[in-house]
GROMACS .gro file of C-alpha atoms in nm:
model
  442
    1UNK     CA    1  -2.676  13.361   4.466
    2UNK     CA    2  -2.948  13.196   4.251
    3UNK     CA    3  -3.020  12.832   4.325
    4UNK     CA    4  -3.119  12.596   4.041
    5UNK     CA    5  -3.483  12.513   4.029
    6UNK     CA    6  -3.605  12.153   4.100
    7UNK     CA    7  -3.918  12.027   3.929
    8UNK     CA    8  -4.082  11.745   4.122
    9UNK     CA    9  -4.254  11.472   3.924
   10UNK     CA   10  -4.504  11.411   4.189
   11UNK     CA   11  -4.791  11.650   4.159
   12UNK     CA   12  -4.861  11.611   4.523
   13UNK     CA   13  -4.535  11.753   4.607
   14UNK     CA   14  -4.592  12.027   4.360
   15UNK     CA   15  -4.908  12.118   4.523
   16UNK     CA   16  -4.766  12.103   4.864
   17UNK     CA   17  -4.444  12.284   4.770
   18UNK     CA   18  -4.497  12.526   4.490
   19UNK     CA   19  -4.162  12.631   4.320
   20UNK     CA   20  -3.984  12.933   4.471
   21UNK     CA   21  -3.664  13.138   4.401
   22UNK     CA   22  -3.398  13.187   4.677
   23UNK     CA   23  -3.089  13.432   4.691
   24UNK     CA   24  -2.809  13.337   4.930
   25UNK     CA   25  -2.562  13.610   5.052
   26UNK     CA   26  -2.274  13.568   5.303
   27UNK     CA   27  -2.333  13.735   5.635
   28UNK     CA   28  -2.074  13.993   5.754
   29UNK     CA   29  -1.956  14.032   6.106
   30UNK     CA   30  -2.072  14.355   6.258
   31UNK     CA   31  -1.801  14.638   6.257
   32UNK     CA   32  -1.596  14.491   5.967
   33UNK     CA   33  -1.556  14.621   5.615
   34UNK     CA   34  -1.570  14.411   5.312
   35UNK     CA   35  -1.352  14.455   5.012
   36UNK     CA   36  -1.645  14.587   4.818
   37UNK     CA   37  -1.743  14.840   5.075
   38UNK     CA   38  -1.730  15.203   4.985
   39UNK     CA   39  -1.524  15.290   5.304
   40UNK     CA   40  -1.265  15.013   5.267
   41UNK     CA   41  -1.015  15.178   5.036
   42UNK     CA   42  -1.034  15.528   5.178
   43UNK     CA   43  -0.981  15.394   5.529
   44UNK     CA   44  -0.703  15.166   5.407
   45UNK     CA   45  -0.538  15.456   5.230
   46UNK     CA   46  -0.564  15.666   5.548
   47UNK     CA   47  -0.409  15.386   5.750
   48UNK     CA   48  -0.123  15.355   5.506
   49UNK     CA   49  -0.067  15.729   5.508
   50UNK     CA   50  -0.081  15.733   5.888
   51UNK     CA   51   0.175  15.452   5.898
   52UNK     CA   52   0.397  15.635   5.658
   53UNK     CA   53   0.369  15.957   5.855
   54UNK     CA   54   0.450  15.769   6.176
   55UNK     CA   55   0.748  15.604   6.016
   56UNK     CA   56   0.860  15.942   5.877
   57UNK     CA   57   0.824  16.107   6.218
   58UNK     CA   58   1.017  15.825   6.386
   59UNK     CA   59   1.298  15.844   6.129
   60UNK     CA   60   1.296  16.224   6.148
   61UNK     CA   61   1.321  16.209   6.527
   62UNK     CA   62   1.596  15.955   6.499
   63UNK     CA   63   1.782  16.159   6.236
   64UNK     CA   64   1.745  16.467   6.454
   65UNK     CA   65   1.893  16.283   6.747
   66UNK     CA   66   2.174  16.145   6.530
   67UNK     CA   67   2.238  16.492   6.393
   68UNK     CA   68   2.258  16.637   6.743
   69UNK     CA   69   2.492  16.360   6.856
   70UNK     CA   70   2.706  16.411   6.544
   71UNK     CA   71   2.720  16.787   6.593
   72UNK     CA   72   2.814  16.742   6.959
   73UNK     CA   73   3.084  16.496   6.860
   74UNK     CA   74   3.212  16.736   6.598
   75UNK     CA   75   3.204  17.021   6.846
   76UNK     CA   76   3.402  16.816   7.096
   77UNK     CA   77   3.647  16.722   6.824
   78UNK     CA   78   3.678  17.085   6.716
   79UNK     CA   79   3.727  17.193   7.073
   80UNK     CA   80   3.992  16.925   7.120
   81UNK     CA   81   4.166  17.027   6.793
   82UNK     CA   82   4.148  17.393   6.893
   83UNK     CA   83   4.292  17.307   7.236
   84UNK     CA   84   4.576  17.114   7.072
   85UNK     CA   85   4.631  17.395   6.827
   86UNK     CA   86   4.631  17.657   7.103
   87UNK     CA   87   4.865  17.437   7.307
   88UNK     CA   88   5.099  17.397   7.010
   89UNK     CA   89   5.091  17.775   6.946
   90UNK     CA   90   5.155  17.846   7.316
   91UNK     CA   91   5.437  17.591   7.317
   92UNK     CA   92   5.593  17.744   7.003
   93UNK     CA   93   5.561  18.093   7.151
   94UNK     CA   94   5.720  17.971   7.476
   95UNK     CA   95   6.010  17.816   7.286
   96UNK     CA   96   6.042  18.122   7.066
   97UNK     CA   97   6.054  18.358   7.365
   98UNK     CA   98   6.284  18.129   7.563
   99UNK     CA   99   6.561  18.135   7.304
  100UNK     CA  100   6.894  18.281   7.412
  101UNK     CA  101   6.929  18.433   7.065
  102UNK     CA  102   6.727  18.729   6.957
  103UNK     CA  103   6.505  18.655   6.650
  104UNK     CA  104   6.311  18.900   6.438
  105UNK     CA  105   6.111  18.862   6.111
  106UNK     CA  106   6.082  19.155   5.871
  107UNK     CA  107   5.858  19.208   5.575
  108UNK     CA  108   5.976  19.346   5.240
  109UNK     CA  109   5.933  19.702   5.365
  110UNK     CA  110   6.164  19.635   5.664
  111UNK     CA  111   5.880  19.645   5.921
  112UNK     CA  112   5.897  19.406   6.213
  113UNK     CA  113   5.635  19.131   6.182
  114UNK     CA  114   5.749  18.904   6.461
  115UNK     CA  115   6.017  18.935   6.738
  116UNK     CA  116   6.096  18.731   7.047
  117UNK     CA  117   6.156  18.845   7.400
  118UNK     CA  118   6.536  18.821   7.373
  119UNK     CA  119   6.539  19.067   7.082
  120UNK     CA  120   6.348  19.321   7.290
  121UNK     CA  121   6.593  19.270   7.579
  122UNK     CA  122   6.907  19.317   7.364
  123UNK     CA  123   6.784  19.646   7.228
  124UNK     CA  124   6.589  19.767   7.529
  125UNK     CA  125   6.261  19.776   7.339
  126UNK     CA  126   5.904  19.769   7.479
  127UNK     CA  127   5.718  19.438   7.486
  128UNK     CA  128   5.563  19.482   7.144
  129UNK     CA  129   5.770  19.621   6.857
  130UNK     CA  130   5.559  19.482   6.570
  131UNK     CA  131   5.491  19.736   6.296
  132UNK     CA  132   5.799  19.946   6.360
  133UNK     CA  133   6.081  19.942   6.113
  134UNK     CA  134   6.410  19.782   6.214
  135UNK     CA  135   6.590  20.112   6.175
  136UNK     CA  136   6.339  20.292   6.399
  137UNK     CA  137   6.353  20.017   6.663
  138UNK     CA  138   6.729  19.969   6.680
  139UNK     CA  139   6.868  20.294   6.536
  140UNK     CA  140   7.155  20.095   6.375
  141UNK     CA  141   7.208  20.166   6.011
  142UNK     CA  142   7.448  19.869   5.992
  143UNK     CA  143   7.149  19.636   6.028
  144UNK     CA  144   6.959  19.815   5.750
  145UNK     CA  145   7.263  19.785   5.524
  146UNK     CA  146   7.293  19.415   5.602
  147UNK     CA  147   6.931  19.348   5.513
  148UNK     CA  148   6.948  19.562   5.199
  149UNK     CA  149   7.249  19.366   5.075
  150UNK     CA  150   7.061  19.033   5.066
  151UNK     CA  151   6.943  18.901   4.729
  152UNK     CA  152   6.890  18.576   4.538
  153UNK     CA  153   7.264  18.540   4.481
  154UNK     CA  154   7.354  18.619   4.839
  155UNK     CA  155   7.057  18.501   5.046
  156UNK     CA  156   7.246  18.504   5.381
  157UNK     CA  157   7.510  18.721   5.549
  158UNK     CA  158   7.651  18.783   5.897
  159UNK     CA  159   7.828  19.065   6.079
  160UNK     CA  160   7.962  19.150   6.426
  161UNK     CA  161   7.825  19.474   6.568
  162UNK     CA  162   7.886  19.674   6.886
  163UNK     CA  163   7.573  19.801   7.049
  164UNK     CA  164   7.568  20.174   7.129
  165UNK     CA  165   7.569  20.268   7.493
  166UNK     CA  166   7.801  20.305   7.794
  167UNK     CA  167   7.816  19.929   7.858
  168UNK     CA  168   8.018  19.743   7.598
  169UNK     CA  169   7.793  19.486   7.420
  170UNK     CA  170   7.876  19.286   7.113
  171UNK     CA  171   7.638  19.100   6.882
  172UNK     CA  172   7.682  18.859   6.594
  173UNK     CA  173   7.396  18.909   6.345
  174UNK     CA  174   7.298  18.636   6.098
  175UNK     CA  175   7.052  18.758   5.833
  176UNK     CA  176   6.875  18.539   5.576
  177UNK     CA  177   6.620  18.620   5.304
  178UNK     CA  178   6.287  18.435   5.317
  179UNK     CA  179   6.155  18.299   4.987
  180UNK     CA  180   5.824  18.125   4.903
  181UNK     CA  181   5.781  17.813   4.687
  182UNK     CA  182   5.797  18.027   4.371
  183UNK     CA  183   6.129  18.179   4.484
  184UNK     CA  184   5.966  18.518   4.545
  185UNK     CA  185   6.120  18.703   4.837
  186UNK     CA  186   5.873  18.749   5.124
  187UNK     CA  187   6.087  18.901   5.396
  188UNK     CA  188   6.404  18.860   5.609
  189UNK     CA  189   6.484  18.681   5.929
  190UNK     CA  190   6.763  18.798   6.161
  191UNK     CA  191   6.920  18.605   6.448
  192UNK     CA  192   7.123  18.792   6.713
  193UNK     CA  193   7.392  18.608   6.918
  194UNK     CA  194   7.532  18.791   7.227
  195UNK     CA  195   7.911  18.785   7.194
  196UNK     CA  196   7.981  19.006   7.496
  197UNK     CA  197   8.105  18.724   7.719
  198UNK     CA  198   8.317  18.573   7.443
  199UNK     CA  199   8.468  18.915   7.366
  200UNK     CA  200   8.555  18.964   7.730
  201UNK     CA  201   8.712  18.616   7.751
  202UNK     CA  202   8.910  18.692   7.434
  203UNK     CA  203   9.026  19.023   7.578
  204UNK     CA  204   9.117  18.858   7.910
  205UNK     CA  205   9.310  18.590   7.722
  206UNK     CA  206   9.499  18.854   7.524
  207UNK     CA  207   9.570  19.052   7.840
  208UNK     CA  208   9.676  18.737   8.021
  209UNK     CA  209   9.921  18.642   7.740
  210UNK     CA  210  10.056  19.000   7.731
  211UNK     CA  211  10.094  19.009   8.113
  212UNK     CA  212  10.261  18.667   8.125
  213UNK     CA  213  10.498  18.769   7.845
  214UNK     CA  214  10.584  19.092   8.028
  215UNK     CA  215  10.627  18.923   8.368
  216UNK     CA  216  10.858  18.657   8.215
  217UNK     CA  217  11.047  18.904   7.997
  218UNK     CA  218  11.146  19.137   8.281
  219UNK     CA  219  11.338  18.889   8.500
  220UNK     CA  220  11.474  18.702   8.198
  221UNK     CA  221  11.611  19.029   8.059
  222UNK     CA  222  11.777  19.103   8.393
  223UNK     CA  223  11.922  18.756   8.420
  224UNK     CA  224  12.049  18.764   8.060
  225UNK     CA  225  12.193  19.121   8.100
  226UNK     CA  226  12.382  19.045   8.422
  227UNK     CA  227  12.503  18.711   8.286
  228UNK     CA  228  12.644  18.882   7.977
  229UNK     CA  229  12.812  19.142   8.194
  230UNK     CA  230  12.973  18.873   8.406
  231UNK     CA  231  13.092  18.694   8.096
  232UNK     CA  232  13.235  19.020   7.959
  233UNK     CA  233  13.474  19.044   8.251
  234UNK     CA  234  13.272  19.159   8.555
  235UNK     CA  235  13.332  18.820   8.713
  236UNK     CA  236  13.693  18.923   8.780
  237UNK     CA  237  13.571  19.176   9.037
  238UNK     CA  238  13.449  18.973   9.339
  239UNK     CA  239  13.231  19.252   9.474
  240UNK     CA  240  13.056  19.325   9.146
  241UNK     CA  241  13.026  18.954   9.067
  242UNK     CA  242  12.859  18.882   9.400
  243UNK     CA  243  12.614  19.166   9.351
  244UNK     CA  244  12.526  19.053   9.002
  245UNK     CA  245  12.486  18.689   9.113
  246UNK     CA  246  12.252  18.798   9.390
  247UNK     CA  247  12.040  18.986   9.136
  248UNK     CA  248  12.037  18.684   8.906
  249UNK     CA  249  11.931  18.461   9.198
  250UNK     CA  250  11.654  18.701   9.303
  251UNK     CA  251  11.507  18.717   8.953
  252UNK     CA  252  11.538  18.339   8.910
  253UNK     CA  253  11.339  18.299   9.232
  254UNK     CA  254  11.082  18.546   9.097
  255UNK     CA  255  11.052  18.337   8.774
  256UNK     CA  256  11.012  18.022   8.982
  257UNK     CA  257  10.730  18.175   9.187
  258UNK     CA  258  10.558  18.308   8.877
  259UNK     CA  259  10.570  17.972   8.701
  260UNK     CA  260  10.442  17.796   9.014
  261UNK     CA  261  10.150  18.041   9.044
  262UNK     CA  262  10.070  17.998   8.674
  263UNK     CA  263  10.061  17.624   8.711
  264UNK     CA  264   9.847  17.648   9.023
  265UNK     CA  265   9.592  17.881   8.872
  266UNK     CA  266   9.580  17.668   8.553
  267UNK     CA  267   9.509  17.353   8.760
  268UNK     CA  268   9.242  17.539   8.964
  269UNK     CA  269   9.059  17.676   8.659
  270UNK     CA  270   9.068  17.340   8.478
  271UNK     CA  271   8.943  17.154   8.781
  272UNK     CA  272   9.234  16.909   8.783
  273UNK     CA  273   9.315  16.966   9.150
  274UNK     CA  274   9.159  16.713   9.385
  275UNK     CA  275   9.085  16.854   9.727
  276UNK     CA  276   9.177  16.637  10.028
  277UNK     CA  277   8.892  16.740  10.246
  278UNK     CA  278   8.922  16.692  10.624
  279UNK     CA  279   8.858  16.873  10.946
  280UNK     CA  280   9.115  17.156  10.967
  281UNK     CA  281   9.167  17.339  11.305
  282UNK     CA  282   9.220  17.697  11.198
  283UNK     CA  283   9.380  17.850  11.512
  284UNK     CA  284   9.693  17.628  11.520
  285UNK     CA  285   9.727  17.661  11.139
  286UNK     CA  286   9.723  18.040  11.175
  287UNK     CA  287   9.963  18.027  11.466
  288UNK     CA  288  10.221  17.831  11.261
  289UNK     CA  289  10.170  18.071  10.970
  290UNK     CA  290  10.237  18.374  11.184
  291UNK     CA  291  10.552  18.210  11.315
  292UNK     CA  292  10.673  18.146  10.962
  293UNK     CA  293  10.603  18.506  10.853
  294UNK     CA  294  10.746  18.665  11.165
  295UNK     CA  295  11.094  18.733  11.020
  296UNK     CA  296  10.952  18.896  10.709
  297UNK     CA  297  10.705  19.095  10.914
  298UNK     CA  298  10.979  19.201  11.156
  299UNK     CA  299  11.181  19.344  10.863
  300UNK     CA  300  10.903  19.599  10.812
  301UNK     CA  301  10.818  19.640  11.177
  302UNK     CA  302  10.478  19.470  11.126
  303UNK     CA  303  10.313  19.300  11.419
  304UNK     CA  304  10.120  18.980  11.350
  305UNK     CA  305   9.822  18.908  11.576
  306UNK     CA  306   9.636  18.578  11.578
  307UNK     CA  307   9.279  18.627  11.717
  308UNK     CA  308   9.129  18.322  11.553
  309UNK     CA  309   8.903  18.126  11.794
  310UNK     CA  310   8.890  17.751  11.807
  311UNK     CA  311   8.719  17.689  11.474
  312UNK     CA  312   8.745  17.402  11.232
  313UNK     CA  313   8.671  17.396  10.859
  314UNK     CA  314   8.610  17.105  10.629
  315UNK     CA  315   8.870  17.181  10.372
  316UNK     CA  316   9.207  17.088  10.224
  317UNK     CA  317   9.467  17.195  10.482
  318UNK     CA  318   9.738  17.269  10.221
  319UNK     CA  319   9.502  17.489  10.020
  320UNK     CA  320   9.376  17.676  10.331
  321UNK     CA  321   9.743  17.737  10.427
  322UNK     CA  322   9.801  17.869  10.073
  323UNK     CA  323   9.504  18.110  10.101
  324UNK     CA  324   9.617  18.244  10.439
  325UNK     CA  325   9.979  18.272  10.315
  326UNK     CA  326   9.881  18.481  10.017
  327UNK     CA  327   9.660  18.709  10.227
  328UNK     CA  328   9.911  18.758  10.506
  329UNK     CA  329  10.191  18.812  10.253
  330UNK     CA  330   9.988  19.085  10.078
  331UNK     CA  331   9.901  19.246  10.413
  332UNK     CA  332  10.267  19.263  10.505
  333UNK     CA  333  10.378  19.390  10.162
  334UNK     CA  334  10.115  19.656  10.110
  335UNK     CA  335  10.024  19.742  10.470
  336UNK     CA  336  10.168  20.031  10.666
  337UNK     CA  337  10.526  19.991  10.783
  338UNK     CA  338  10.531  19.927  11.158
  339UNK     CA  339  10.161  19.841  11.132
  340UNK     CA  340   9.951  19.548  11.249
  341UNK     CA  341   9.807  19.253  11.065
  342UNK     CA  342   9.526  19.076  11.252
  343UNK     CA  343   9.374  18.732  11.178
  344UNK     CA  344   9.014  18.684  11.301
  345UNK     CA  345   8.740  18.436  11.250
  346UNK     CA  346   8.380  18.349  11.349
  347UNK     CA  347   8.120  18.083  11.286
  348UNK     CA  348   7.843  18.206  11.054
  349UNK     CA  349   7.478  18.098  11.087
  350UNK     CA  350   7.482  17.946  10.738
  351UNK     CA  351   7.704  17.652  10.832
  352UNK     CA  352   8.022  17.832  10.728
  353UNK     CA  353   8.323  17.968  10.907
  354UNK     CA  354   8.446  18.317  10.812
  355UNK     CA  355   8.815  18.409  10.835
  356UNK     CA  356   8.953  18.758  10.787
  357UNK     CA  357   9.297  18.915  10.744
  358UNK     CA  358   9.304  19.284  10.826
  359UNK     CA  359   9.582  19.542  10.785
  360UNK     CA  360   9.607  19.917  10.850
  361UNK     CA  361   9.754  20.013  10.514
  362UNK     CA  362   9.641  20.277  10.260
  363UNK     CA  363   9.327  20.088  10.166
  364UNK     CA  364   9.172  20.006   9.830
  365UNK     CA  365   8.951  20.240   9.627
  366UNK     CA  366   8.590  20.128   9.581
  367UNK     CA  367   8.620  20.095   9.201
  368UNK     CA  368   8.913  19.855   9.239
  369UNK     CA  369   8.775  19.620   9.509
  370UNK     CA  370   8.629  19.369   9.263
  371UNK     CA  371   8.924  19.385   9.023
  372UNK     CA  372   9.186  19.300   9.284
  373UNK     CA  373   9.094  18.931   9.242
  374UNK     CA  374   9.165  18.940   8.865
  375UNK     CA  375   9.482  18.787   8.730
  376UNK     CA  376   9.775  19.029   8.710
  377UNK     CA  377   9.571  19.319   8.840
  378UNK     CA  378   9.792  19.550   9.048
  379UNK     CA  379   9.669  19.863   9.227
  380UNK     CA  380  10.027  19.991   9.248
  381UNK     CA  381  10.228  19.825   8.972
  382UNK     CA  382  10.561  19.981   9.061
  383UNK     CA  383  10.537  19.885   9.426
  384UNK     CA  384  10.412  19.537   9.346
  385UNK     CA  385  10.710  19.465   9.122
  386UNK     CA  386  10.941  19.616   9.378
  387UNK     CA  387  10.796  19.382   9.642
  388UNK     CA  388  10.831  19.084   9.411
  389UNK     CA  389  10.465  18.997   9.361
  390UNK     CA  390  10.343  18.791   9.069
  391UNK     CA  391  10.000  18.949   9.045
  392UNK     CA  392   9.826  18.610   9.081
  393UNK     CA  393   9.804  18.572   9.456
  394UNK     CA  394   9.448  18.702   9.509
  395UNK     CA  395   9.324  18.529   9.196
  396UNK     CA  396   9.456  18.199   9.337
  397UNK     CA  397   9.282  18.280   9.671
  398UNK     CA  398   8.952  18.333   9.488
  399UNK     CA  399   8.975  18.005   9.295
  400UNK     CA  400   9.072  17.799   9.600
  401UNK     CA  401   8.790  17.939   9.814
  402UNK     CA  402   8.530  17.892   9.540
  403UNK     CA  403   8.645  17.533   9.482
  404UNK     CA  404   8.559  17.469   9.848
  405UNK     CA  405   8.209  17.621   9.803
  406UNK     CA  406   8.290  17.947   9.978
  407UNK     CA  407   8.335  18.306   9.871
  408UNK     CA  408   8.591  18.580   9.913
  409UNK     CA  409   8.546  18.956   9.943
  410UNK     CA  410   8.721  19.267  10.064
  411UNK     CA  411   8.615  19.560  10.280
  412UNK     CA  412   8.831  19.868  10.272
  413UNK     CA  413   8.833  20.232  10.364
  414UNK     CA  414   9.099  20.451  10.194
  415UNK     CA  415   9.357  20.559  10.447
  416UNK     CA  416   9.241  20.315  10.716
  417UNK     CA  417   9.338  19.975  10.580
  418UNK     CA  418   9.175  19.673  10.416
  419UNK     CA  419   9.013  19.353  10.543
  420UNK     CA  420   8.997  19.044  10.328
  421UNK     CA  421   8.729  18.791  10.420
  422UNK     CA  422   8.673  18.434  10.300
  423UNK     CA  423   8.434  18.162  10.401
  424UNK     CA  424   8.470  17.783  10.413
  425UNK     CA  425   8.229  17.504  10.510
  426UNK     CA  426   8.240  17.439  10.884
  427UNK     CA  427   8.355  17.098  10.998
  428UNK     CA  428   8.081  16.892  11.166
  429UNK     CA  429   8.122  16.866  11.542
  430UNK     CA  430   8.311  16.565  11.662
  431UNK     CA  431   8.102  16.293  11.817
  432UNK     CA  432   8.147  16.281  12.195
  433UNK     CA  433   8.355  15.998  12.328
  434UNK     CA  434   8.175  15.805  12.603
  435UNK     CA  435   8.382  15.636  12.871
  436UNK     CA  436   8.210  15.317  12.982
  437UNK     CA  437   8.314  15.208  13.330
  438UNK     CA  438   8.286  14.839  13.396
  439UNK     CA  439   8.226  14.709  13.741
  440UNK     CA  440   8.481  14.457  13.862
  441UNK     CA  441   8.358  14.102  13.893
  442UNK     CA  442   8.286  13.996  14.244
   0.00000   0.00000   0.00000
């Protein structure tokens, strides 16, 4: 900085202070750069670059952390979605394999793409049948014909088929063509319903109707025939008329018993009968029953023996009497003449009482022991009709016992007799009666 010059008028002062030139510059603090310094801008630039690098590194670190957190969250979400998807697939597979119907999916070539467990069970196939053709797996050309007959005009069809084998098995097959959104056929789905039980019920119903018709027709024909004979003039002969009337009365009684048994078994099967449960002493009930049957047993020389101990069952007394009556009646009818019928019983460990009726008759073959409890099943049809049986007695026994929560079975040895057993819930023991003695007042 150049200061202006001052010229003094006084010479003295000029002599004393000759004129001089001064330059003033601002002093800088040590260690600081001025704007005009050569190092200012390079250092400033370096500082700015360092700051930018630091900010970049911080943001990069933060972005890396955010990226890791985002990837972890996405991984957790993917794992959760995969778990849900696997759970849904497992649930669908469980439902698919738990179906009571057999289901199979075929491609256009007829090869099995998907099949559930029930399909394998119905046809006795190994656990995995995928890739095999339906014809190879089932060996039933009817199924191949059913699938081949499907088209756009007839996309669905059904048929009843009988499975090959010794055991009779019936199936209802529903087949449907599978089309995509463009109505191009992609395969076929088949659903198999097991009709075996329904077929058996239908056959039993038909046999039942046929048996009832036959059982009703026989005594009705006799009644009608003898009645017409009496009306034609046989009534004028007292001996013949009495014989005919006795035959009519006997067949009318047979009709009455048959109708009563039919009504009983209908009520038992429909569940309309209400059991009057109470404690039933079995020994006195059997004793009275033996007394009632003694005249009929004496006519064949059969001896009735009551060996029932003092047992009590929780049951309906009228129904228990009906069960014992049917079993004793059968033992007298089909047992050996001048034989023995024995009633026994015991208390089982399972809270049941077991009662048995044994005879010493011809016995029952092993293949017929389960069927004797079926309606209208007769081991010896001619003898059964001769004895006046309805063919429903043992079936009624089975239904009554089962309605009490018990079971019935037969043990037999051909030539040595049969023993029919049935079980009933045991009656709870009676509470003891305590006699309280009171002391007389003084």
